[in-house]
mmCIF file of C-alpha atoms in Angstrom:
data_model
loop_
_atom_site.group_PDB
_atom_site.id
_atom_site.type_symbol
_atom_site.label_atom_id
_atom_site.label_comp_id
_atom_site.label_asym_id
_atom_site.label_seq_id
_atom_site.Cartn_x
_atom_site.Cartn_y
_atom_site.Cartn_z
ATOM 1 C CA UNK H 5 0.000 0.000 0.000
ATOM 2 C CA UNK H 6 1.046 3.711 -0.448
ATOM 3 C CA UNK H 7 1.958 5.449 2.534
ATOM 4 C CA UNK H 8 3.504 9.060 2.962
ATOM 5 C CA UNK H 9 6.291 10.478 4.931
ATOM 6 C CA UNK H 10 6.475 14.174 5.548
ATOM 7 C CA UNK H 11 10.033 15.928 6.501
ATOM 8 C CA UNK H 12 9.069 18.649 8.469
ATOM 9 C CA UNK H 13 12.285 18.725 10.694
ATOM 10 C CA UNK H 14 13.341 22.550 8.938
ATOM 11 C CA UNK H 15 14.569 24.920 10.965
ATOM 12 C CA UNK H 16 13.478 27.633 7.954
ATOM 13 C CA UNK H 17 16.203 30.553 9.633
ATOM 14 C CA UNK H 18 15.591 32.410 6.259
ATOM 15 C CA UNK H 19 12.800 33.150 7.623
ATOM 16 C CA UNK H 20 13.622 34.985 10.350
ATOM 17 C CA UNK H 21 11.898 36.869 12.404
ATOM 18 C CA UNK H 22 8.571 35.297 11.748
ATOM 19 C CA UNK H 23 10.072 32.020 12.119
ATOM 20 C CA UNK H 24 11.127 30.970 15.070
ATOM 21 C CA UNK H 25 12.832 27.588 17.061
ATOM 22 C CA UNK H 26 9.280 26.842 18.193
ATOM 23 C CA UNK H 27 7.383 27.992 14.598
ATOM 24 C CA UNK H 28 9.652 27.357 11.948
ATOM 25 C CA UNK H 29 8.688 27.768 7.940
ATOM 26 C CA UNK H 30 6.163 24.972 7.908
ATOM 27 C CA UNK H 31 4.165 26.137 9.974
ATOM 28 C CA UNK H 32 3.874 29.708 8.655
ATOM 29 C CA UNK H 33 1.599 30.736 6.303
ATOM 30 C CA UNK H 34 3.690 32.008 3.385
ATOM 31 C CA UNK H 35 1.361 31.497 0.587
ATOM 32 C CA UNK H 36 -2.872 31.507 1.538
ATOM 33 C CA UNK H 37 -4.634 30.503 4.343
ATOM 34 C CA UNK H 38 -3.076 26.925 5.101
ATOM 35 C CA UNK H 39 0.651 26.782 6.551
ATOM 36 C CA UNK H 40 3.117 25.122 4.241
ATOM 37 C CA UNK H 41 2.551 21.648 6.900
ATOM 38 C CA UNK H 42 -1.542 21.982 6.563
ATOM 39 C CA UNK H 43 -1.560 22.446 2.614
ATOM 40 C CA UNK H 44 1.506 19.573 2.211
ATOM 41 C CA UNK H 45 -1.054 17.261 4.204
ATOM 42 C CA UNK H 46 -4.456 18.212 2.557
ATOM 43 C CA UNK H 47 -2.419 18.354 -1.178
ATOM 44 C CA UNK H 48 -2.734 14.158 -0.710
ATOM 45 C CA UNK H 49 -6.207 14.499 -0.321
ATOM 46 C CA UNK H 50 -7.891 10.464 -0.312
ATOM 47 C CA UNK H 51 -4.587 9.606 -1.928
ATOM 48 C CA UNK H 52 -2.953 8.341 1.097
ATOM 49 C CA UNK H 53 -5.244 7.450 4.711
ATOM 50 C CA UNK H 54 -4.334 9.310 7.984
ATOM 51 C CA UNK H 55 -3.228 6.299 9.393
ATOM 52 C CA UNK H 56 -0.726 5.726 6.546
ATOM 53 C CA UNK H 57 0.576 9.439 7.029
ATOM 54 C CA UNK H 58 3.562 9.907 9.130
ATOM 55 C CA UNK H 59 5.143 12.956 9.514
ATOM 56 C CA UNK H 60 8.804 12.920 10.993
ATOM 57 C CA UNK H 61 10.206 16.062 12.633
ATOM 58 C CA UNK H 62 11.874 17.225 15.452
ATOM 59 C CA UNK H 63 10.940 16.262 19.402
ATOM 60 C CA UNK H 64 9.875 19.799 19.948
ATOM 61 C CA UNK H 65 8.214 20.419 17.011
ATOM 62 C CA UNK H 66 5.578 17.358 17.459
ATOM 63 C CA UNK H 67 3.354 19.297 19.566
ATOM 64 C CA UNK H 68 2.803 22.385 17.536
ATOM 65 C CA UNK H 69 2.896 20.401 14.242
ATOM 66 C CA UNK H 70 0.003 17.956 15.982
ATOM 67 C CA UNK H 71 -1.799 21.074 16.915
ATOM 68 C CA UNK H 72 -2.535 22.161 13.511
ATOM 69 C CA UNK H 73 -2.921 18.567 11.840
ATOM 70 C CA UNK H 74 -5.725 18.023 14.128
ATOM 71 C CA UNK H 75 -7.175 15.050 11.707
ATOM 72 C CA UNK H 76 -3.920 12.544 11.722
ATOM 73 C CA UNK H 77 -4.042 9.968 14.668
ATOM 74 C CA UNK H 78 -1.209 10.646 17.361
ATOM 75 C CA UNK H 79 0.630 7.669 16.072
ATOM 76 C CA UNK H 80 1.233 9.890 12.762
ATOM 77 C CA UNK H 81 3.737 11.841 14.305
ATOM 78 C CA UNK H 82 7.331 10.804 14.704
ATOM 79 C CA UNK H 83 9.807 12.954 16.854
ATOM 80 C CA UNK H 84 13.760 12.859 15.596
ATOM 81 C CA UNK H 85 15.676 12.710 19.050
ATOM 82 C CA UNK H 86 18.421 15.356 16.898
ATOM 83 C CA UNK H 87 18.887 16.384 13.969
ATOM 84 C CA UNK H 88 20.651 14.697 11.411
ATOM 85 C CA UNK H 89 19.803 15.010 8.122
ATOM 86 C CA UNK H 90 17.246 13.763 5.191
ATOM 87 C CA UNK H 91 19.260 10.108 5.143
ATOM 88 C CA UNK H 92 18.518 8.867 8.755
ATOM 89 C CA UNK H 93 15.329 10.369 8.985
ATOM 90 C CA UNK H 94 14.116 8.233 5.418
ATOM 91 C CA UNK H 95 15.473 5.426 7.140
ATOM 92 C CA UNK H 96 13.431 6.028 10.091
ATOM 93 C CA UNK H 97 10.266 6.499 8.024
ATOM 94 C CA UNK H 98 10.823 3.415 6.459
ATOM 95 C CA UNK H 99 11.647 1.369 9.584
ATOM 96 C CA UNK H 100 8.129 2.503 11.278
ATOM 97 C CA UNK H 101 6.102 1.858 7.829
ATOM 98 C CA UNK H 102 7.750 -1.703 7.121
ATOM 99 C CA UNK H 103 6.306 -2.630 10.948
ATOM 100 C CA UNK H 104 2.981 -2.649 9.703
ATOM 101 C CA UNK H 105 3.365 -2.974 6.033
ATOM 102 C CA UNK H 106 6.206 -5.285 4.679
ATOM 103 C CA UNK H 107 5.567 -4.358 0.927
ATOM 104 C CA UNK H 108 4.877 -0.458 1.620
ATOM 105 C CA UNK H 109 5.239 1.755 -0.890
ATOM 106 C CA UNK H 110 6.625 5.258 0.577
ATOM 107 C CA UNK H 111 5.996 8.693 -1.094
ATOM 108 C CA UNK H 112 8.653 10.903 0.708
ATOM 109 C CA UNK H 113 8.008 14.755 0.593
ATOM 110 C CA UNK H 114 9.284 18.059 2.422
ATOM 111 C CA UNK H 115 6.775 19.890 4.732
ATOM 112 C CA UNK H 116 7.794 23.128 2.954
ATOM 113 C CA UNK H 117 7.109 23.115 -0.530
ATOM 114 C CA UNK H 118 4.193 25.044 -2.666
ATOM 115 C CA UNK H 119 3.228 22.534 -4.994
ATOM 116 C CA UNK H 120 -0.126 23.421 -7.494
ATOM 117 C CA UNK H 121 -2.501 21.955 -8.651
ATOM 118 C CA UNK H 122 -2.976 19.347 -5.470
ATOM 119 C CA UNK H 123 -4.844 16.669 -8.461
ATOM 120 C CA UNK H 124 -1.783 17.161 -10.599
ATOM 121 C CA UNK H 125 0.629 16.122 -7.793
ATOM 122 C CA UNK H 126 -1.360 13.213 -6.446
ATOM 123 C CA UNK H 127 -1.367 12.083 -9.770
ATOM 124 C CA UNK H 128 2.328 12.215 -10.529
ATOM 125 C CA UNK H 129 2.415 10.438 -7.047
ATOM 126 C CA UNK H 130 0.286 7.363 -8.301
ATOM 127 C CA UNK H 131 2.032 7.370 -11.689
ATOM 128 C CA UNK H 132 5.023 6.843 -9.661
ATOM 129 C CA UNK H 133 3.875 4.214 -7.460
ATOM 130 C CA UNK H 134 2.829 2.452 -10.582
ATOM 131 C CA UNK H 135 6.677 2.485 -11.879
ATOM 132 C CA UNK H 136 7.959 1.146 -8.629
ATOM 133 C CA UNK H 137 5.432 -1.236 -8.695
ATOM 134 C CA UNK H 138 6.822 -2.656 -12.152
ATOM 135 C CA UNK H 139 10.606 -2.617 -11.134
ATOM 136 C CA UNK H 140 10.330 -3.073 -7.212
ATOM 137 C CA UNK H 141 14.001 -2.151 -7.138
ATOM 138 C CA UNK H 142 13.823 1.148 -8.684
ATOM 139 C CA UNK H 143 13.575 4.339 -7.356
ATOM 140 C CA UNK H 144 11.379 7.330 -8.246
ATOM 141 C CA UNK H 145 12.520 10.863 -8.357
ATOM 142 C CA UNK H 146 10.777 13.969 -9.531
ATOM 143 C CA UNK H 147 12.786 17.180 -11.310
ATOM 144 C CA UNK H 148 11.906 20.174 -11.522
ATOM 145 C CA UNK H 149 12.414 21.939 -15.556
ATOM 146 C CA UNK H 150 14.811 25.009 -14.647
ATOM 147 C CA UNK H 151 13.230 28.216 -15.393
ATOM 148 C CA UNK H 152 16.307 30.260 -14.519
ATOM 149 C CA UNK H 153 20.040 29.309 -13.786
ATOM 150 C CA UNK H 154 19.538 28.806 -10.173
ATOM 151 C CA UNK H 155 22.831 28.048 -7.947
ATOM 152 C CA UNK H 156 20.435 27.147 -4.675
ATOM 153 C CA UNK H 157 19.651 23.758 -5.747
ATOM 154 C CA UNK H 158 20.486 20.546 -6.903
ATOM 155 C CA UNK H 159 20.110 19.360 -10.019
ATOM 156 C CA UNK H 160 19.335 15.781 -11.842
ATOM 157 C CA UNK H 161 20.647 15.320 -15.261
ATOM 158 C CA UNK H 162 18.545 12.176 -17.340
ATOM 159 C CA UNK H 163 19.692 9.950 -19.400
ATOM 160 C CA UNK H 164 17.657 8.001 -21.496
ATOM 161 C CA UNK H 165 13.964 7.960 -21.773
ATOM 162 C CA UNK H 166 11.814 5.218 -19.929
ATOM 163 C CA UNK H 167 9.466 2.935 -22.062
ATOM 164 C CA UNK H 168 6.789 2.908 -19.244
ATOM 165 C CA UNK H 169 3.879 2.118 -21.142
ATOM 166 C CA UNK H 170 1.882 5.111 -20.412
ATOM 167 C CA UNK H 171 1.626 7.159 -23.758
ATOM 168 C CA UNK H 172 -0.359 9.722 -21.504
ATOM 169 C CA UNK H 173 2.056 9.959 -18.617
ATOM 170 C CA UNK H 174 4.792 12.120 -17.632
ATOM 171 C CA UNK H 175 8.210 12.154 -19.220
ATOM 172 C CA UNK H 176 10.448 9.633 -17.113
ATOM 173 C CA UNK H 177 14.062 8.876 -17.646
ATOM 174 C CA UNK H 178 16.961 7.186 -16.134
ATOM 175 C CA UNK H 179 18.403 9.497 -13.577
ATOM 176 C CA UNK H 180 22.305 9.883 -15.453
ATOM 177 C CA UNK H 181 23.524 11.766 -12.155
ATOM 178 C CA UNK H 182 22.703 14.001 -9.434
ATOM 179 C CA UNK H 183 24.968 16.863 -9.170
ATOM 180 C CA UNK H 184 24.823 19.501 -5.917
ATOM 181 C CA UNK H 185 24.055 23.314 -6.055
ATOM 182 C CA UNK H 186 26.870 24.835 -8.923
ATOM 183 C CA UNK H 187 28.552 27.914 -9.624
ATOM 184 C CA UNK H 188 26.808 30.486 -11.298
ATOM 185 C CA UNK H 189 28.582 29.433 -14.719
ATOM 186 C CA UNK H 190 27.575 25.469 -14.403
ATOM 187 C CA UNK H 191 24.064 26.935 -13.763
ATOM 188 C CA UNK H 192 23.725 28.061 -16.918
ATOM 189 C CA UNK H 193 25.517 25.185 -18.529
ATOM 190 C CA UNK H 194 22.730 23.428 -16.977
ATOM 191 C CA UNK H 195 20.159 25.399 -18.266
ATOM 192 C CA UNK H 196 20.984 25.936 -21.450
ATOM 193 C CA UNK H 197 21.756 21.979 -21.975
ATOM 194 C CA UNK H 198 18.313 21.417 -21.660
ATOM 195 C CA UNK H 199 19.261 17.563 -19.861
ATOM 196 C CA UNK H 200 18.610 18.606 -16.376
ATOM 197 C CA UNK H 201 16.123 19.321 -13.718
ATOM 198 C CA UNK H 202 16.240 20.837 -10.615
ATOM 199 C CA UNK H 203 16.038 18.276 -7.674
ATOM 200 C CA UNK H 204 12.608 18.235 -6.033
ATOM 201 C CA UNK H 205 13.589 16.249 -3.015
ATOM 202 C CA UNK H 206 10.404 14.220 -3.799
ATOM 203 C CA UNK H 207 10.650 10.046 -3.619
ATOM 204 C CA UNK H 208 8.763 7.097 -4.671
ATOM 205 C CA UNK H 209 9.915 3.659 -3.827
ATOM 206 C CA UNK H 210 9.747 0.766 -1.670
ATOM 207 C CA UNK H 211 10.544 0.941 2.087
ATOM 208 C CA UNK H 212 12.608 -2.418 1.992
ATOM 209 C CA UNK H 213 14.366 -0.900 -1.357
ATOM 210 C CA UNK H 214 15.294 2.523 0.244
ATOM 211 C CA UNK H 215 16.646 0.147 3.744
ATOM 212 C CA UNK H 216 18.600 -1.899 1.540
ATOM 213 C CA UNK H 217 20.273 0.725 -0.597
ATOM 214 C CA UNK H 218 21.367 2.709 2.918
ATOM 215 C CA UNK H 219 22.385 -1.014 4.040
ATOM 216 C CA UNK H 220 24.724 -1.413 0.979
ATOM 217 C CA UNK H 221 26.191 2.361 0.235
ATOM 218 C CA UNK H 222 25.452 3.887 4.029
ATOM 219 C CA UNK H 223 26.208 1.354 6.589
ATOM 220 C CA UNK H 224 27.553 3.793 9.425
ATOM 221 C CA UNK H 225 23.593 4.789 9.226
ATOM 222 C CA UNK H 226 21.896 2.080 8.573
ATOM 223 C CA UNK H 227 23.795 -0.337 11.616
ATOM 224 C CA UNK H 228 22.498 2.131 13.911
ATOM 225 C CA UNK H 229 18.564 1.631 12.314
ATOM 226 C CA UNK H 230 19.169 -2.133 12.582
ATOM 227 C CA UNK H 231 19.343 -1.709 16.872
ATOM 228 C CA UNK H 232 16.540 0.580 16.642
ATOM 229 C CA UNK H 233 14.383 -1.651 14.590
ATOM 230 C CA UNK H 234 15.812 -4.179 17.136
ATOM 231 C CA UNK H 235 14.167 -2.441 20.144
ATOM 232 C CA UNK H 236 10.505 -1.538 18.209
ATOM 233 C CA UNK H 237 7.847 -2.706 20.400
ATOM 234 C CA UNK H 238 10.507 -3.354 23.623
ATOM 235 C CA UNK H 239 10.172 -0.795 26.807
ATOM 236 C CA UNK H 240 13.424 0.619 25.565
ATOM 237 C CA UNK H 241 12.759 1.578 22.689
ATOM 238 C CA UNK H 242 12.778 5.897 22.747
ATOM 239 C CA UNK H 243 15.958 5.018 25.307
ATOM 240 C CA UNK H 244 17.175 2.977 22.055
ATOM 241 C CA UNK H 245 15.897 5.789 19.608
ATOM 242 C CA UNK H 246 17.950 8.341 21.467
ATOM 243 C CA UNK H 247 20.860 6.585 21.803
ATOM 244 C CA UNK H 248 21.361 5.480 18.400
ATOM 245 C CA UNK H 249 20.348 7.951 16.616
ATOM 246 C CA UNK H 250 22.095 10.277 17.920
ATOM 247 C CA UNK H 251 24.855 8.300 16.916
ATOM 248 C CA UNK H 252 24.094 8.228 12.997
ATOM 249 C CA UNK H 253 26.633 10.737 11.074
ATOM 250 C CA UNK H 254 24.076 13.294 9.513
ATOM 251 C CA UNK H 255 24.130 12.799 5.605
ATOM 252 C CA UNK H 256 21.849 13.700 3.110
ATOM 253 C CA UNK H 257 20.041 10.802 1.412
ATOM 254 C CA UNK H 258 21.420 12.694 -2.206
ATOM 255 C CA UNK H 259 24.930 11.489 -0.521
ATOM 256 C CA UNK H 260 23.796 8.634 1.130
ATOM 257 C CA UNK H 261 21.986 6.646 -1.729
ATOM 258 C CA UNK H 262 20.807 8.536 -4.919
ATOM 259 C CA UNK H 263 24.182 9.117 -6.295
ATOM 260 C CA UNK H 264 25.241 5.721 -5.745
ATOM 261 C CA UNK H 265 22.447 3.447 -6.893
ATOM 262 C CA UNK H 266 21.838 2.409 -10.576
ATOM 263 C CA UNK H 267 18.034 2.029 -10.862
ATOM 264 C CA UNK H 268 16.950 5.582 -10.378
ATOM 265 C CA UNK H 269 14.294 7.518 -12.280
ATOM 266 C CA UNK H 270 13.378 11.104 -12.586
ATOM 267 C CA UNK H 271 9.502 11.652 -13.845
ATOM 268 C CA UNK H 272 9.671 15.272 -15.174
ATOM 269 C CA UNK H 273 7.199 16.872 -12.818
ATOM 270 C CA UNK H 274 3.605 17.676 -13.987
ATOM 271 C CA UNK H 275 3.000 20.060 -11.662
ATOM 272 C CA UNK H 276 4.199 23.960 -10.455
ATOM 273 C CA UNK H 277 6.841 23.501 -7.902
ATOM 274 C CA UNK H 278 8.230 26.188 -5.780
ATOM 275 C CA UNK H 279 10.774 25.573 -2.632
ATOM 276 C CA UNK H 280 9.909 29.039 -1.359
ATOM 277 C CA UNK H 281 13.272 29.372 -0.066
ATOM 278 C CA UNK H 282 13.318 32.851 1.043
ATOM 279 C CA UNK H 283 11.475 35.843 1.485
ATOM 280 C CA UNK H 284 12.257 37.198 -1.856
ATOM 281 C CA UNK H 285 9.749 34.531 -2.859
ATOM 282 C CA UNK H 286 7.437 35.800 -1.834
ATOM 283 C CA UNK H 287 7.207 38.233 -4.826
ATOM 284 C CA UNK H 288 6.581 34.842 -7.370
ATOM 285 C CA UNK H 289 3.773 33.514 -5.062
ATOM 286 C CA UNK H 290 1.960 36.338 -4.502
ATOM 287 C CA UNK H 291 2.413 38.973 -7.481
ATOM 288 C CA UNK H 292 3.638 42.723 -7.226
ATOM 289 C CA UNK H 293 1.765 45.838 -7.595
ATOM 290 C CA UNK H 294 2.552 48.910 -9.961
ATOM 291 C CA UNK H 295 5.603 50.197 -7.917
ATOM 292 C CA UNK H 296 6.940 46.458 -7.762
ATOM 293 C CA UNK H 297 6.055 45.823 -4.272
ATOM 294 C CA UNK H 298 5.000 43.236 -2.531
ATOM 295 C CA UNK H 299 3.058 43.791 0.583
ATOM 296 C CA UNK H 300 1.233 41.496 3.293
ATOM 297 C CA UNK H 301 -0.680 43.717 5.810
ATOM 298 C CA UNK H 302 -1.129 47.479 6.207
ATOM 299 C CA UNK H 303 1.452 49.812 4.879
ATOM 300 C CA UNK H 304 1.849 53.255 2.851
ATOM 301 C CA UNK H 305 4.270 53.873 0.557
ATOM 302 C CA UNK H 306 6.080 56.875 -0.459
ATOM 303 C CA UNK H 307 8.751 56.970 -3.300
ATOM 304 C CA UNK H 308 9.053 52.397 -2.140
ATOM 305 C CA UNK H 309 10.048 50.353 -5.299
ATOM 306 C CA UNK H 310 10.830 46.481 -5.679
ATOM 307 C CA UNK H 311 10.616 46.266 -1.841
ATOM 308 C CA UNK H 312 8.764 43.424 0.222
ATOM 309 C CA UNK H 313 6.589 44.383 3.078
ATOM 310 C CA UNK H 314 4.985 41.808 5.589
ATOM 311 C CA UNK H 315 2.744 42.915 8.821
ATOM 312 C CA UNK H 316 -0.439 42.083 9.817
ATOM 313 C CA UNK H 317 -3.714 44.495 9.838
ATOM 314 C CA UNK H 318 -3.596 46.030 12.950
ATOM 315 C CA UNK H 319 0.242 47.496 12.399
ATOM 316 C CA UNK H 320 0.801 49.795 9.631
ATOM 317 C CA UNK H 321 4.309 50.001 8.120
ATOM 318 C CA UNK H 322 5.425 53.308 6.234
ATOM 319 C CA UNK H 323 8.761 53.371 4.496
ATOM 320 C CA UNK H 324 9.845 56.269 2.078
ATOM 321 C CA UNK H 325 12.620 56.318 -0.439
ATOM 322 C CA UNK H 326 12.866 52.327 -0.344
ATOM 323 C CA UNK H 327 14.148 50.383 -3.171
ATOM 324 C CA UNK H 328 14.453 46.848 -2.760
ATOM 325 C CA UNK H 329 14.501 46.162 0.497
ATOM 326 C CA UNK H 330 12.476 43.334 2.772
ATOM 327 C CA UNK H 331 10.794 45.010 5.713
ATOM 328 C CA UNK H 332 9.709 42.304 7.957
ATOM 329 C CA UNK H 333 7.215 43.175 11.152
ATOM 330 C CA UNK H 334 6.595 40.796 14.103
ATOM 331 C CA UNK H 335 5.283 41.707 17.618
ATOM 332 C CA UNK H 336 8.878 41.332 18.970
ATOM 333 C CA UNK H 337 11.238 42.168 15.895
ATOM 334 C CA UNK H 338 11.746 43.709 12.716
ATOM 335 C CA UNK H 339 14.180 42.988 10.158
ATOM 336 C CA UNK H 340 15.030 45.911 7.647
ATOM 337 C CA UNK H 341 17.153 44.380 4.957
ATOM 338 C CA UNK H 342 18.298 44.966 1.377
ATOM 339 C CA UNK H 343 16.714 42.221 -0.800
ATOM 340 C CA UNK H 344 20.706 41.080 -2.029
ATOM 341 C CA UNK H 345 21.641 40.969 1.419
ATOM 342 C CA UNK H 346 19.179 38.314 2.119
ATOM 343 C CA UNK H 347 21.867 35.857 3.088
ATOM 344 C CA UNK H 348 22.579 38.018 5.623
ATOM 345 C CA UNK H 349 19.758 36.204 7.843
ATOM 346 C CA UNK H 350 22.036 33.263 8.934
ATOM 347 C CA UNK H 351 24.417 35.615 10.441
ATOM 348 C CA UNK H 352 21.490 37.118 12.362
ATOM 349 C CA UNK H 353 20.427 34.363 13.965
ATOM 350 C CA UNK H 354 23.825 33.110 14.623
ATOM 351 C CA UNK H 355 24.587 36.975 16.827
ATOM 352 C CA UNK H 356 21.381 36.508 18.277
ATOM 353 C CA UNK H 357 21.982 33.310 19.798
ATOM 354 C CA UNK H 358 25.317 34.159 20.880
ATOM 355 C CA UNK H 359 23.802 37.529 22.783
ATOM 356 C CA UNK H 360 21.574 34.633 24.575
ATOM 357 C CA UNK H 361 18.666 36.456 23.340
ATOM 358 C CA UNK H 362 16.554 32.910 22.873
ATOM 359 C CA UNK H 363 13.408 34.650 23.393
ATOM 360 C CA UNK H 364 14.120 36.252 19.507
ATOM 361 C CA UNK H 365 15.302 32.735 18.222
#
């Protein structure tokens, strides 16, 4: 059966200062009325039960994250005891969903993606189940076609074309190789090559496929899932779960597995994708107006160009002479920033900590 795992274990710091340690980017509400977590869940629609859901995030995010997923049984939530990566957590996932389900099929998302239309994705999702289900052993990717020469993500370049059987389908092809984000030159290589795809981060495949390819090409994680799986169902187990896992080496499961294994493919994705990295997204998800600005809440504008405002209704922002700049309101902090210096926000929350101001973090 097809069952879905969630990564929701994002810290989102390029979000600062509306998200925080305890309210991170998936569950804002960047993009409509939903948080990124509530419109990842309800994008599956009857594709995938409650009770097959699982989201996996951090210990201290399970309560908030349960709070607003108010539908999914209490078992659906998984709490990493640390963070380490996309790798162990997968592994995880697939651990939990092979207890029940010994021939699961596992759709593996992030928590933090804008994905439209929700029918389109679901059924990219089943086409892809469908493929695994063919070739047990292979593993489904989605890419993303580049629409500019982006150096923020990875990128999947195919090979040859699939013969699926499905004249209606999707493109698929044989993953040729995953490469990480490039230089601003290889971007446009890239782009202009016309072979490659950005790298979704999206995953179809089988949970005992995904456990034996970390078995064979990531054994300093996987002997670690082997004592937890061990301990499932034993009174030790979270004293287990802590232990080990905080013993894996974080890796990504790019590193760990997809640039090592042969029988990968990438379905060119059927839907609109966007990893809203950043604030400066904000500006391609929710349009500009005549002066170029892009504004969530109450503010006036004098001589403000190209600039992104976010408040809320009941606190009115004014800037004059502004050209693009983010200008970022919460209750307790404000972050006035030029839109290229956007990088900038790691730093902040790096002097912020150190000043052991944690009630800002």
């Amino acid at each position: 059966m097809l069952h879905a795992v969630i990564m929701a274990g994002g810290s989102g710091t390029r979000f600062w200062p509306e998200s925080r340690n305890q309210r991170p980017k998936q569950l804002l509400q960047l993009a409509g009325r939903r948080t990124m977590m509530q419109a990842t869940v309800q994008r599956l629609g009857d594709l995938v039960s409650p009770e097959r859901t699982l989201i996996v995030t951090n210990r201290r995010l399970v309560a908030p994250i349960a709070e607003q997923l108010p539908q999914l049984p209490a078992a659906s939530f998984v709490g990493e005891p640390c963070k380490r990566d996309t790798a162990p957590c997968i592994g995880l996932a697939a651990l939990l969903v092979s207890r029940h389900d010994d021939d699961a099929t596992m759709a593996v998302m992030p928590a933090d993606h804008l994905i439209q239309p929700d029918d389109a994705f679901r059924d990219a999702i089943e086409y892809a189940a469908r493929l695994v289900e063919q070739h047990p052993q292979r593993i489904v990717t989605f890419g993303i076609r580049p629409s500019y020469p982006a150096e923020t993500f990875g990128y999947i370049q195919r090979g040859e074309p699939l013969e699926t059987g499905e004249a209606a389908a999707p493109a698929a092809y044989r993953a040729a190789r995953f490469r990480e984000k490039p230089s601003a030159e290889t971007a446009r290589q890239y782009l202009a090559s016309g072979d490659f795809y950005w790298n979704s981060g999206i995953f179809v495949w089988k949970a005992k496929t995904i456990l034996a390819a970390l078995a064979e090409n990531a054994p300093e994680i996987y002997t670690h899932l082997e004592k937890i799986a061990a301990a499932l169902g034993r009174d030790d187990y979270e004293q287990t779960l802590e232990h080990e896992f905080a013993a894996i080496p974080g890796k990504s499961i790019d590193f760990a597995v997809m640039e090592h294994y042969d029988d990968v493919a990438v379905v060119e994705a059927p839907f609109e994708w966007d990893d809203v990295g950043n604030w400066t997204a904000l500006a391609r998800l929710l349009g500009a107006d005549d002066a170029g600005n892009t504004v969530v809440g109450r503010h006036i504008g004098i001589d403000t160009t190209g600039s992104i405002i976010r408040t809320s209704d009941d606190h009115v922002v004014v800037t004059v002479g502004l050209d693009d700049f983010i200008v970022v309101h919460t209750p307790d902090a404000t972050l006035i920033a030029p839109r290229d210096r956007e990088e900038s926000l790691r730093e902040i929350v790096r002097r912020i900590a150190e000043r052991g101001w944690d009630e800002h973090l």
